[in-house]
Tab-separated table of C-alpha atoms and ligand atoms in Angstrom:
chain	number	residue	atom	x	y	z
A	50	UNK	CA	0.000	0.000	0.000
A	51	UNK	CA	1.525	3.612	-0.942
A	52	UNK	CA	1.021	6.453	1.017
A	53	UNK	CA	-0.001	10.073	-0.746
A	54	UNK	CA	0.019	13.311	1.734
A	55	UNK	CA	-2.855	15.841	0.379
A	56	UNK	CA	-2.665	18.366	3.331
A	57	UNK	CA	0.446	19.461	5.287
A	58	UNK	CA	-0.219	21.637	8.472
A	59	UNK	CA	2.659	23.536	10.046
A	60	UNK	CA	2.068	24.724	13.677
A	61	UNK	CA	4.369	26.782	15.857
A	62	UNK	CA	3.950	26.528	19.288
A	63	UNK	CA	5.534	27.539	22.510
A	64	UNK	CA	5.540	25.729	26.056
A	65	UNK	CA	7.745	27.087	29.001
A	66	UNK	CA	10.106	24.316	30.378
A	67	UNK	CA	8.815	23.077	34.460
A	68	UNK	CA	13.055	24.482	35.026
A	69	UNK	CA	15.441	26.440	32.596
A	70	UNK	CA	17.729	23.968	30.639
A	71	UNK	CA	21.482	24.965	30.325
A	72	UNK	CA	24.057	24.092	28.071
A	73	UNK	CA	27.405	24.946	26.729
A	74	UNK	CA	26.173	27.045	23.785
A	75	UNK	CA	23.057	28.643	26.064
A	76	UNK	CA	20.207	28.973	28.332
A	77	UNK	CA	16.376	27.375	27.500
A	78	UNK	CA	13.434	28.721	29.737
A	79	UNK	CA	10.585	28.222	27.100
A	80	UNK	CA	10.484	25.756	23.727
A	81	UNK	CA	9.008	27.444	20.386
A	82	UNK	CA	8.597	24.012	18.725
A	83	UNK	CA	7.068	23.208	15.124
A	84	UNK	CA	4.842	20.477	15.035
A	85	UNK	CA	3.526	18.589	11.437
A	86	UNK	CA	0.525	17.251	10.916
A	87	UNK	CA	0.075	15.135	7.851
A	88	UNK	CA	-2.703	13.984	6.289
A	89	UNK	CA	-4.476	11.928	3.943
A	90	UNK	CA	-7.882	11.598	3.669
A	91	UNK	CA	-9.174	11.893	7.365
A	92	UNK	CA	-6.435	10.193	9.166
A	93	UNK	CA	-2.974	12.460	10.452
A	94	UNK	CA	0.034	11.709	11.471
A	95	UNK	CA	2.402	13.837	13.787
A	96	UNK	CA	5.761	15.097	14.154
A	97	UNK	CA	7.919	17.468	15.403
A	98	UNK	CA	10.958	19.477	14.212
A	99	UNK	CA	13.619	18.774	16.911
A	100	UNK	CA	15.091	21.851	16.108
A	101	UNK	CA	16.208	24.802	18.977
A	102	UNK	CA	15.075	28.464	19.422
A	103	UNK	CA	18.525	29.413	18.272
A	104	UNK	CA	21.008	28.075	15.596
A	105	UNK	CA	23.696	27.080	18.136
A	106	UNK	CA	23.523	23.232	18.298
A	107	UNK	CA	23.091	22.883	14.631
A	108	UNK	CA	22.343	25.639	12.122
A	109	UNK	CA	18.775	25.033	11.985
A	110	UNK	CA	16.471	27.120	14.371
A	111	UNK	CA	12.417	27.487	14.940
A	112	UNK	CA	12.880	30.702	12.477
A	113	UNK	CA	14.514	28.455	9.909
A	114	UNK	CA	12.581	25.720	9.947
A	115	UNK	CA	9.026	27.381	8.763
A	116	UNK	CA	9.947	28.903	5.313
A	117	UNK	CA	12.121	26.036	4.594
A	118	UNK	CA	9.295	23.273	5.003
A	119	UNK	CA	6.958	25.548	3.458
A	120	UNK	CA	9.584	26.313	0.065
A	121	UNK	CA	11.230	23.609	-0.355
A	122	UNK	CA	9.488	20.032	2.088
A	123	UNK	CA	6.549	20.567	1.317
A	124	UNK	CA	6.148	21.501	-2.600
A	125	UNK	CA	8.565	17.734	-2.954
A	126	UNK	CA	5.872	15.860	-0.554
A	127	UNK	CA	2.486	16.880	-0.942
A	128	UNK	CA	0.483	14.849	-3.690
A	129	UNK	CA	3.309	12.610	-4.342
A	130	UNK	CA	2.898	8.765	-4.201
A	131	UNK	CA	5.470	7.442	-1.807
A	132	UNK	CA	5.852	2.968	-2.361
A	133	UNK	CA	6.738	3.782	1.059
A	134	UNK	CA	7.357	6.104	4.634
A	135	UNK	CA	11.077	4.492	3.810
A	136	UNK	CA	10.801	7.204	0.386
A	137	UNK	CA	10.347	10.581	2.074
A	138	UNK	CA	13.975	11.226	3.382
A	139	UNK	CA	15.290	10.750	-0.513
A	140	UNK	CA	13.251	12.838	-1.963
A	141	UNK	CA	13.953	16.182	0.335
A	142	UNK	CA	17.621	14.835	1.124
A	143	UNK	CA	19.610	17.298	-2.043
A	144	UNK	CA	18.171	19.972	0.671
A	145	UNK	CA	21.502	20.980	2.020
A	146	UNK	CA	21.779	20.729	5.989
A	147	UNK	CA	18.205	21.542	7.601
A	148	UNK	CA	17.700	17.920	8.128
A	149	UNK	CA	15.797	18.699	11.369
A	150	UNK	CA	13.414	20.510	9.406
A	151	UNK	CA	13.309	17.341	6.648
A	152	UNK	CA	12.784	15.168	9.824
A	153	UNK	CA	9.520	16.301	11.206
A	154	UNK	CA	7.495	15.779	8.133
A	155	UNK	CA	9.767	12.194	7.145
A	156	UNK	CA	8.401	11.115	11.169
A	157	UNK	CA	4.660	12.684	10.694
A	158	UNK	CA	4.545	10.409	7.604
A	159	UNK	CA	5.852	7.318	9.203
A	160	UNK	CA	3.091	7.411	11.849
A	161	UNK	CA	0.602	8.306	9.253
A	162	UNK	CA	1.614	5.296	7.546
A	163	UNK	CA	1.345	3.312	11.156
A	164	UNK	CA	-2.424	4.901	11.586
A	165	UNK	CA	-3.485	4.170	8.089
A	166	UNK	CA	-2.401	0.211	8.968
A	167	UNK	CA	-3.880	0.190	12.101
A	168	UNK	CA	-0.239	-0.778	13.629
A	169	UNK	CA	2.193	1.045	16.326
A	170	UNK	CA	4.532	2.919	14.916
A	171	UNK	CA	7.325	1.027	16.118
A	172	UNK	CA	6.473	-2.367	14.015
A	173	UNK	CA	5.991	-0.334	11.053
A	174	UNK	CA	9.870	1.118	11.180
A	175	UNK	CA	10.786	-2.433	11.605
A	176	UNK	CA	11.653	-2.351	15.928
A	177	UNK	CA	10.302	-3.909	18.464
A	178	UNK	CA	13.251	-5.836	19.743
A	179	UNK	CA	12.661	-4.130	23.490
A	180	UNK	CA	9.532	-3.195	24.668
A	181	UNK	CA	10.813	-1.689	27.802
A	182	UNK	CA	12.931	1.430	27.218
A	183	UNK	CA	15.695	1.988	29.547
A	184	UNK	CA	15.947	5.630	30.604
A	185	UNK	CA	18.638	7.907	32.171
A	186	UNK	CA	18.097	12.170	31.641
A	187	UNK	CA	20.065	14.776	30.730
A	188	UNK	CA	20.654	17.682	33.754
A	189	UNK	CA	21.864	20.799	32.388
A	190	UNK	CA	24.910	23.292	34.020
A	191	UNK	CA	23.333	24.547	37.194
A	192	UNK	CA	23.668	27.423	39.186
A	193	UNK	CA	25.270	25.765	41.749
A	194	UNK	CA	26.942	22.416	42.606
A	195	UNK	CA	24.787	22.098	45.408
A	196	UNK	CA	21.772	22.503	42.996
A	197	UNK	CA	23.227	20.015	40.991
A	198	UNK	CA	23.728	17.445	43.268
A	199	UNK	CA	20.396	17.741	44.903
A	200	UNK	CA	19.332	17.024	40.795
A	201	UNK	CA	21.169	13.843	40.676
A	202	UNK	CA	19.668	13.401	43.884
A	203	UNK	CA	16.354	13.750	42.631
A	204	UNK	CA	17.026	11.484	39.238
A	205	UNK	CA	18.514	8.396	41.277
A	206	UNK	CA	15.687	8.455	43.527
A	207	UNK	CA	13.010	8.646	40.854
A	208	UNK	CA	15.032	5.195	39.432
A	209	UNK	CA	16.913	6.954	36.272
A	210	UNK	CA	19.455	4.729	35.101
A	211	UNK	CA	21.939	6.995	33.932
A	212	UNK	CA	22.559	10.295	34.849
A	213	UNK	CA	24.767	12.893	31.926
A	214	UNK	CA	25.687	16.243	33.077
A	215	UNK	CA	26.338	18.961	30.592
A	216	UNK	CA	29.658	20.566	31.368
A	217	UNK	CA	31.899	23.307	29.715
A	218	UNK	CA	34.523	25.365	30.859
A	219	UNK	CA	34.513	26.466	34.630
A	220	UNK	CA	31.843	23.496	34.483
A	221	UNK	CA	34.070	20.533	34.350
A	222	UNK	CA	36.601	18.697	36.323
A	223	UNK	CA	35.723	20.152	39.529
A	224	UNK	CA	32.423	19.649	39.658
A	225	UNK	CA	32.396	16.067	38.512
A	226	UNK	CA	35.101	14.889	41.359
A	227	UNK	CA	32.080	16.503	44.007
A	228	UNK	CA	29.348	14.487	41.650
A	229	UNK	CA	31.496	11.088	42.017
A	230	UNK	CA	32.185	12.011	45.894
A	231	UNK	CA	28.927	12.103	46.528
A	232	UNK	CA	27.741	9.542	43.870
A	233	UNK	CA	30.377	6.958	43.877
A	234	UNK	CA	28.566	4.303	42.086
A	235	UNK	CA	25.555	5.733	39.718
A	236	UNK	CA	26.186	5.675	35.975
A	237	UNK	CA	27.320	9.030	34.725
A	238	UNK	CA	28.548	10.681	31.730
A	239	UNK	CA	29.327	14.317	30.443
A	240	UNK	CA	27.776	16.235	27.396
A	241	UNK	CA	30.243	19.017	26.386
A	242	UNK	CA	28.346	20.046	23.345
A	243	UNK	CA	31.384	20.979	21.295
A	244	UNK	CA	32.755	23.007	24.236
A	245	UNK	CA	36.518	22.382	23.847
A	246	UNK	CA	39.571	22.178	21.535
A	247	UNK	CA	42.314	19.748	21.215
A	248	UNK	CA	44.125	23.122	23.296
A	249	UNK	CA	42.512	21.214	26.168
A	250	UNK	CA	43.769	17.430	25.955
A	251	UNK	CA	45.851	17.993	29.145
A	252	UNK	CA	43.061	18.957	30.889
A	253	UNK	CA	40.071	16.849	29.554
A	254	UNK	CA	42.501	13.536	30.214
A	255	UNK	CA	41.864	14.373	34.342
A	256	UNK	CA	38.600	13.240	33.787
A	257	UNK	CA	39.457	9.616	32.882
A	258	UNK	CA	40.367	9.114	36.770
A	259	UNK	CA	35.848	9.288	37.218
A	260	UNK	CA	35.096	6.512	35.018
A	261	UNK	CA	32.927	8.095	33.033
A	262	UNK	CA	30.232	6.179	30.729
A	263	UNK	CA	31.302	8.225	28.060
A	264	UNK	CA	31.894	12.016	27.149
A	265	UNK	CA	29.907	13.306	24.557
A	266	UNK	CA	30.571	15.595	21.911
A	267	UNK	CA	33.403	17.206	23.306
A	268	UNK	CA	35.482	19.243	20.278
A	269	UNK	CA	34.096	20.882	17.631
A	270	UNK	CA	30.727	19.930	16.086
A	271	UNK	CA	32.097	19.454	12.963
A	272	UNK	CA	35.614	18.109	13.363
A	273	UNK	CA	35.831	14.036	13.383
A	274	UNK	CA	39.906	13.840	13.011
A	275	UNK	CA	40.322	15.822	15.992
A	276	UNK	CA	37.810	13.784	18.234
A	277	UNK	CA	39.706	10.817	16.827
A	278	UNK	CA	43.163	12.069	18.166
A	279	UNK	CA	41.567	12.867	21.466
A	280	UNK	CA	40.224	9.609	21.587
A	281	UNK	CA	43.634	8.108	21.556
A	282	UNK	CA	44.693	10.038	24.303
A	283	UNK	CA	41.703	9.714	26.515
A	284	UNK	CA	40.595	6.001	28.197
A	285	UNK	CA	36.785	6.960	28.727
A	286	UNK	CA	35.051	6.685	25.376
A	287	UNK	CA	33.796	9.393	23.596
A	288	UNK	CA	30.445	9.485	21.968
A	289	UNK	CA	29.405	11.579	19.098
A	290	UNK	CA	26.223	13.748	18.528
A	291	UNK	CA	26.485	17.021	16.788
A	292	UNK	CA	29.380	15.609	14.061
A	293	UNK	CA	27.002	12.765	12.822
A	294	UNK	CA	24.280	14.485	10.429
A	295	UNK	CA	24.920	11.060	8.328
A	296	UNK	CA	25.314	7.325	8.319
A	297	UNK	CA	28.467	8.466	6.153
A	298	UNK	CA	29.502	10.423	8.967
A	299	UNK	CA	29.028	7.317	10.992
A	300	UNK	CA	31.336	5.123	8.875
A	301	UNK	CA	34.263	7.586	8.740
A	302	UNK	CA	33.926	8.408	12.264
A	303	UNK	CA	34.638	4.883	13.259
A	304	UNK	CA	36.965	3.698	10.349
A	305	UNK	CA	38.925	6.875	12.298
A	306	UNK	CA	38.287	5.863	15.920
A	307	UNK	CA	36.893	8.771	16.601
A	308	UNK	CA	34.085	7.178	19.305
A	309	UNK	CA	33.538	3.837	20.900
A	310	UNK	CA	29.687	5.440	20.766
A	311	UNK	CA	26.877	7.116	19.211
A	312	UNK	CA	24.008	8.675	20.280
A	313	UNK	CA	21.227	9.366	17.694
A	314	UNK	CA	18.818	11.556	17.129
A	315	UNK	CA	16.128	11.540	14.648
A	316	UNK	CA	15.842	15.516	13.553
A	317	UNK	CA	19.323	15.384	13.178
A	318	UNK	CA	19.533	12.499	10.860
A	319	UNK	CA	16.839	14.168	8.939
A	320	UNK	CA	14.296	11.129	10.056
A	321	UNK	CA	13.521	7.203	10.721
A	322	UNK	CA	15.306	6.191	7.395
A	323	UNK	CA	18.051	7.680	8.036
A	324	UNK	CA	18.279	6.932	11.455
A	325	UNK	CA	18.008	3.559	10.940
A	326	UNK	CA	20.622	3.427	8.547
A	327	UNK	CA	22.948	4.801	10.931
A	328	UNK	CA	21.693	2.524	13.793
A	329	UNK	CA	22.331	-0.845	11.434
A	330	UNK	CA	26.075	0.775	10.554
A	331	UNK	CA	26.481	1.377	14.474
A	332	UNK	CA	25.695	-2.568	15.021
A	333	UNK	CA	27.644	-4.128	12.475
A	334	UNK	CA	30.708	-2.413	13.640
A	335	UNK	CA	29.773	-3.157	17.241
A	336	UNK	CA	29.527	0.454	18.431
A	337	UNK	CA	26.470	0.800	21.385
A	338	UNK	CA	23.790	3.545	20.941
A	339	UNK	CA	21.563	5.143	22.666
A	340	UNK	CA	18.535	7.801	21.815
A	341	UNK	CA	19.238	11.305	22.044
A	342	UNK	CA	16.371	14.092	22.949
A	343	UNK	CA	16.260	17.666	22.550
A	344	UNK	CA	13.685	18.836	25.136
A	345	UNK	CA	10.952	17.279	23.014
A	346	UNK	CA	7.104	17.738	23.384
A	347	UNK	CA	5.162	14.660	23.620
A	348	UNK	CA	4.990	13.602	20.020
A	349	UNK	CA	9.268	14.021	19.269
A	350	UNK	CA	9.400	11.628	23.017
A	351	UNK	CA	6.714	9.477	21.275
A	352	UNK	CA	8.447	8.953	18.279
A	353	UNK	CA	11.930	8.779	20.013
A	354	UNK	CA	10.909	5.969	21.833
A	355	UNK	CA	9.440	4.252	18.608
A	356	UNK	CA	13.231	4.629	17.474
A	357	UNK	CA	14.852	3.145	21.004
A	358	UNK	CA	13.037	-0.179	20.020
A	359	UNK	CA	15.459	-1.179	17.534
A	360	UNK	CA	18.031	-3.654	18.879
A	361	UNK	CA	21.325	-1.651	19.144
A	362	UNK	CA	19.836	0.660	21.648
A	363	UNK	CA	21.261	-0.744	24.382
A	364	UNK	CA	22.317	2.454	26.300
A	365	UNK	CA	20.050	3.954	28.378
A	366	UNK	CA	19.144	7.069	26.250
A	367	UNK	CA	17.999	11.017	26.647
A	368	UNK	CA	14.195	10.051	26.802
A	369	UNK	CA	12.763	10.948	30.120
A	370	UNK	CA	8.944	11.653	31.350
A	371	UNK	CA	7.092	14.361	30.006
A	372	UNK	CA	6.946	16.001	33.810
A	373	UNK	CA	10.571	16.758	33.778
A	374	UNK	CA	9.941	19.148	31.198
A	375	UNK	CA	6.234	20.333	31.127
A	376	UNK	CA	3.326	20.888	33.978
A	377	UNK	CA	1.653	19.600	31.021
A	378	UNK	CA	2.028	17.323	27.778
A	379	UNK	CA	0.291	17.933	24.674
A	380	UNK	CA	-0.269	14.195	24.848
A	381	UNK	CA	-2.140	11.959	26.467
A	382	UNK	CA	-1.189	9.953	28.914
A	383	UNK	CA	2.015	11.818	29.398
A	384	UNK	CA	5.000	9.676	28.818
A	385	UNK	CA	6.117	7.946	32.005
A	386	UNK	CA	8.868	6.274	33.587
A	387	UNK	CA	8.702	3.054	36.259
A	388	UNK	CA	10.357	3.135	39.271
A	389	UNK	CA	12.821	1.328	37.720
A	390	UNK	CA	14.249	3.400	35.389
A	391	UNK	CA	11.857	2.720	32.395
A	392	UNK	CA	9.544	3.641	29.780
A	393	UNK	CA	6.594	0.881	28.331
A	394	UNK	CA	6.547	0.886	24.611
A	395	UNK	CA	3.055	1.624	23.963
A	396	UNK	CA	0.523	-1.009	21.670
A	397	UNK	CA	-1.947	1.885	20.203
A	398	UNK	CA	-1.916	2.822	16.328
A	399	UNK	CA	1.083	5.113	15.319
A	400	UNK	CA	2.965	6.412	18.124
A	401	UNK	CA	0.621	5.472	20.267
A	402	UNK	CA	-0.466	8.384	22.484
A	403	UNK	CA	-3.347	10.365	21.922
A	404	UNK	CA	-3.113	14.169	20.851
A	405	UNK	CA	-4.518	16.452	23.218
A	406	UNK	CA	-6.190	18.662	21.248
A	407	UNK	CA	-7.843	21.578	23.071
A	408	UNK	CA	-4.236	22.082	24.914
A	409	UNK	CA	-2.184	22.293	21.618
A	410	UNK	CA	-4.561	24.827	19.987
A	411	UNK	CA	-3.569	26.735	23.621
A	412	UNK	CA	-0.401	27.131	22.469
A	413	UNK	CA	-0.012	27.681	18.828
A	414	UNK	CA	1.590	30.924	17.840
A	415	UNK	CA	1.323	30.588	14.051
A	416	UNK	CA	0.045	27.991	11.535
A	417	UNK	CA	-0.352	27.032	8.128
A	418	UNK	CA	-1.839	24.943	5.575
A	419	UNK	CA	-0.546	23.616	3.109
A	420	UNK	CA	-2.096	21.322	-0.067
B	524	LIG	O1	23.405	17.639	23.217
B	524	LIG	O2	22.048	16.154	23.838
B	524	LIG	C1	22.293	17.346	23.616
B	524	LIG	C2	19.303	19.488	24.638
B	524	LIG	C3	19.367	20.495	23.709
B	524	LIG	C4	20.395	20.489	22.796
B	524	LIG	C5	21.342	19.469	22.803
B	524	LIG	C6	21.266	18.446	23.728
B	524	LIG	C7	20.253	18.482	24.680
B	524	LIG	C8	20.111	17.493	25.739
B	524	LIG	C9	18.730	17.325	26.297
B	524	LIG	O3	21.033	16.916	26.252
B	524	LIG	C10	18.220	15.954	26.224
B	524	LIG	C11	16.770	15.921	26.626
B	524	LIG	O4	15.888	16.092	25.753
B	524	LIG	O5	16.507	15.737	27.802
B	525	LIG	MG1	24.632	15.954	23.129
């Protein structure tokens, strides 16, 4: 059965974050998040363009995002006859960059494709091999290391399985020796986002004595050779995020020994295909990966944990429960995480939450229509 999209709708919305979220490159108190709705017939399918409020973890941004699906996504999407969801990425993918943007409509047509055969989401991208996803979270740099710790605190207690702290200069080796005092035996692992140069080798290497999961993304977002000299110089392995826009990426980053790791994320790879592609290079090669987030609503959370079902996600990832982020989702049930640390795959058609309607419309600063 093919799949033909005869109405795009665009939405721009904004929620304000339940706490501020801090990273190297900046400060989050409130999301402005695009959302896709696609549909055929009377059935729609969802997305959500993972990209940020500013173009500083990848060039894309929320002002980006909306002439470029509008110029160049939609015009190559609408009407056409896909054989397949597994089409979409290919035909938007001479788009240079913007793959975020390409990414929200490639995932609202995958779980249109799901609701139009009745199935979840996550058998119709070929996963299911765990129906339980394992969950740490991401805690951004804090005001203080006593807010921090009281965080982890927090995290541990709620049954997280994995805690990653962002750090950056004057955020670093300090404050993860009083994380480890304190935290001897939890797993943890540090998010640099691109923070450092090889300038700092000396003074990243200190941080192999806290046996570290992993440090991710520490040089430059674009630079593979570099992350594979510091990788030869460090003993904690380093995972990539912002240098892997492709599977290609993938390949050369581990022919190089750049990373022992990977952490994907579906915006950036531009979508399921693509993200799948990468995951299947990841396992051959026997390098571990895990899901990445970027302080999704409810539907990018739903879809990313559509994605964590395929086998070689055996790390606990970025996904988390919709409370850490938002007082309240724009789906229903809220995503949720057990006391022990994880998230039930849900059995419903697409991804398998229902959209709650009269909140979204709450929030929508702009929207469009497109045929
Ligand atoms: O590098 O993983 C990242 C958030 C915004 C931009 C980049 C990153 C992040 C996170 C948040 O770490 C993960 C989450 O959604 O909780
Ligand atoms: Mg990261």
């Amino acid at each position: 059965m093919g799949i033909k999209v005869d109405r795009l709708i665009l939405r721009h919305i904004r929620m304000p974050l339940v706490h501020f979220f801090e990273t190297s490159f900046g400060r989050t108190h409130e999301r402005d998040i695009i959302l896709v709705e696609a549909i055929a017939g009377e059935i729609s399918g969802w997305g959500e363009v993972t990209a940020g409020e500013n173009p500083f973890y990848n060039e894309e941004w929320t002002g980006s995002v909306w002439p470029l699906l509008i110029d160049y996504v939609a015009p190559r999407v609408l009407q056409h006859e896909f054989a397949s969801p597994a089409d979409v990425s290919a035909r938007t993918s001479h788009i240079r960059g913007h793959k975020m943007a390409q990414g929200g409509v490639e995932a609202a047509i995958w779980d249109l494709q799901a609701r139009l055969a009745n199935e979840p989401l996550y058998k119709a991208i070929g996963g299911g091999a765990h129906l339980e996803i394992p969950c740490g979270v991401s805690i951004g740099i804090q005001d203080s290391v006593e807010q921090l710790l009281e965080k982890i605190e927090t995290e541990v207690t709620a049954g997280y399985q994995r805690i990653k702290m962002k750090i950056g200069p004057g955020w670093d080796v300090d404050v993860v020796r009083r994380v480890r005092e304190r935290f001897p035996s939890i797993k943890l692992m540090a998010d640099a986002n691109s923070a450092y140069t090889l300038a700092d080798l000396e003074h990243l290497k200190k941080l192999d004595e806290f046996y570290l999961m992993m440090i991710e993304q520490p040089l430059a977002h674009d630079d593979i050779i570099d992350h594979a000299k510091l990788q030869r110089a460090l003993e904690t392995p380093i995972c990539l995020d912002e240098c892997i826009r492709t599977p290609h990426h993938a390949e050369q980053a581990i022919e190089m020994g750049a990373c022992r790791i990977i952490n994907i994320k579906l915006g950036r790879m531009g979508g399921f295909t693509p993200s799948k592609r990468l995951h299947d290079i990841c396992r051959a090669a026997n390098i571990p990966v895990w899901c990445g987030g970027m302080l999704e609503s409810g539907i990018g959370r739903a879809h990313n944990i559509a994605l964590s079902t395929l086998p070689n996600f055996v790390l606990p990832g970025d996904v988390s429960a919709s409370k850490r982020y938002w007082k309240r989702d724009i789906i229903s049930p809220a995503v949720e995480v057990s006391a022990g640390g994880t998230i039930t795959v849900p059995q419903g058609p697409g991804f398998g939450y229902e959209i709650d309607a009269d909140y979204l419309d709450s929030l929508v600063v702009r929207r469009e229509m497109l045929r």
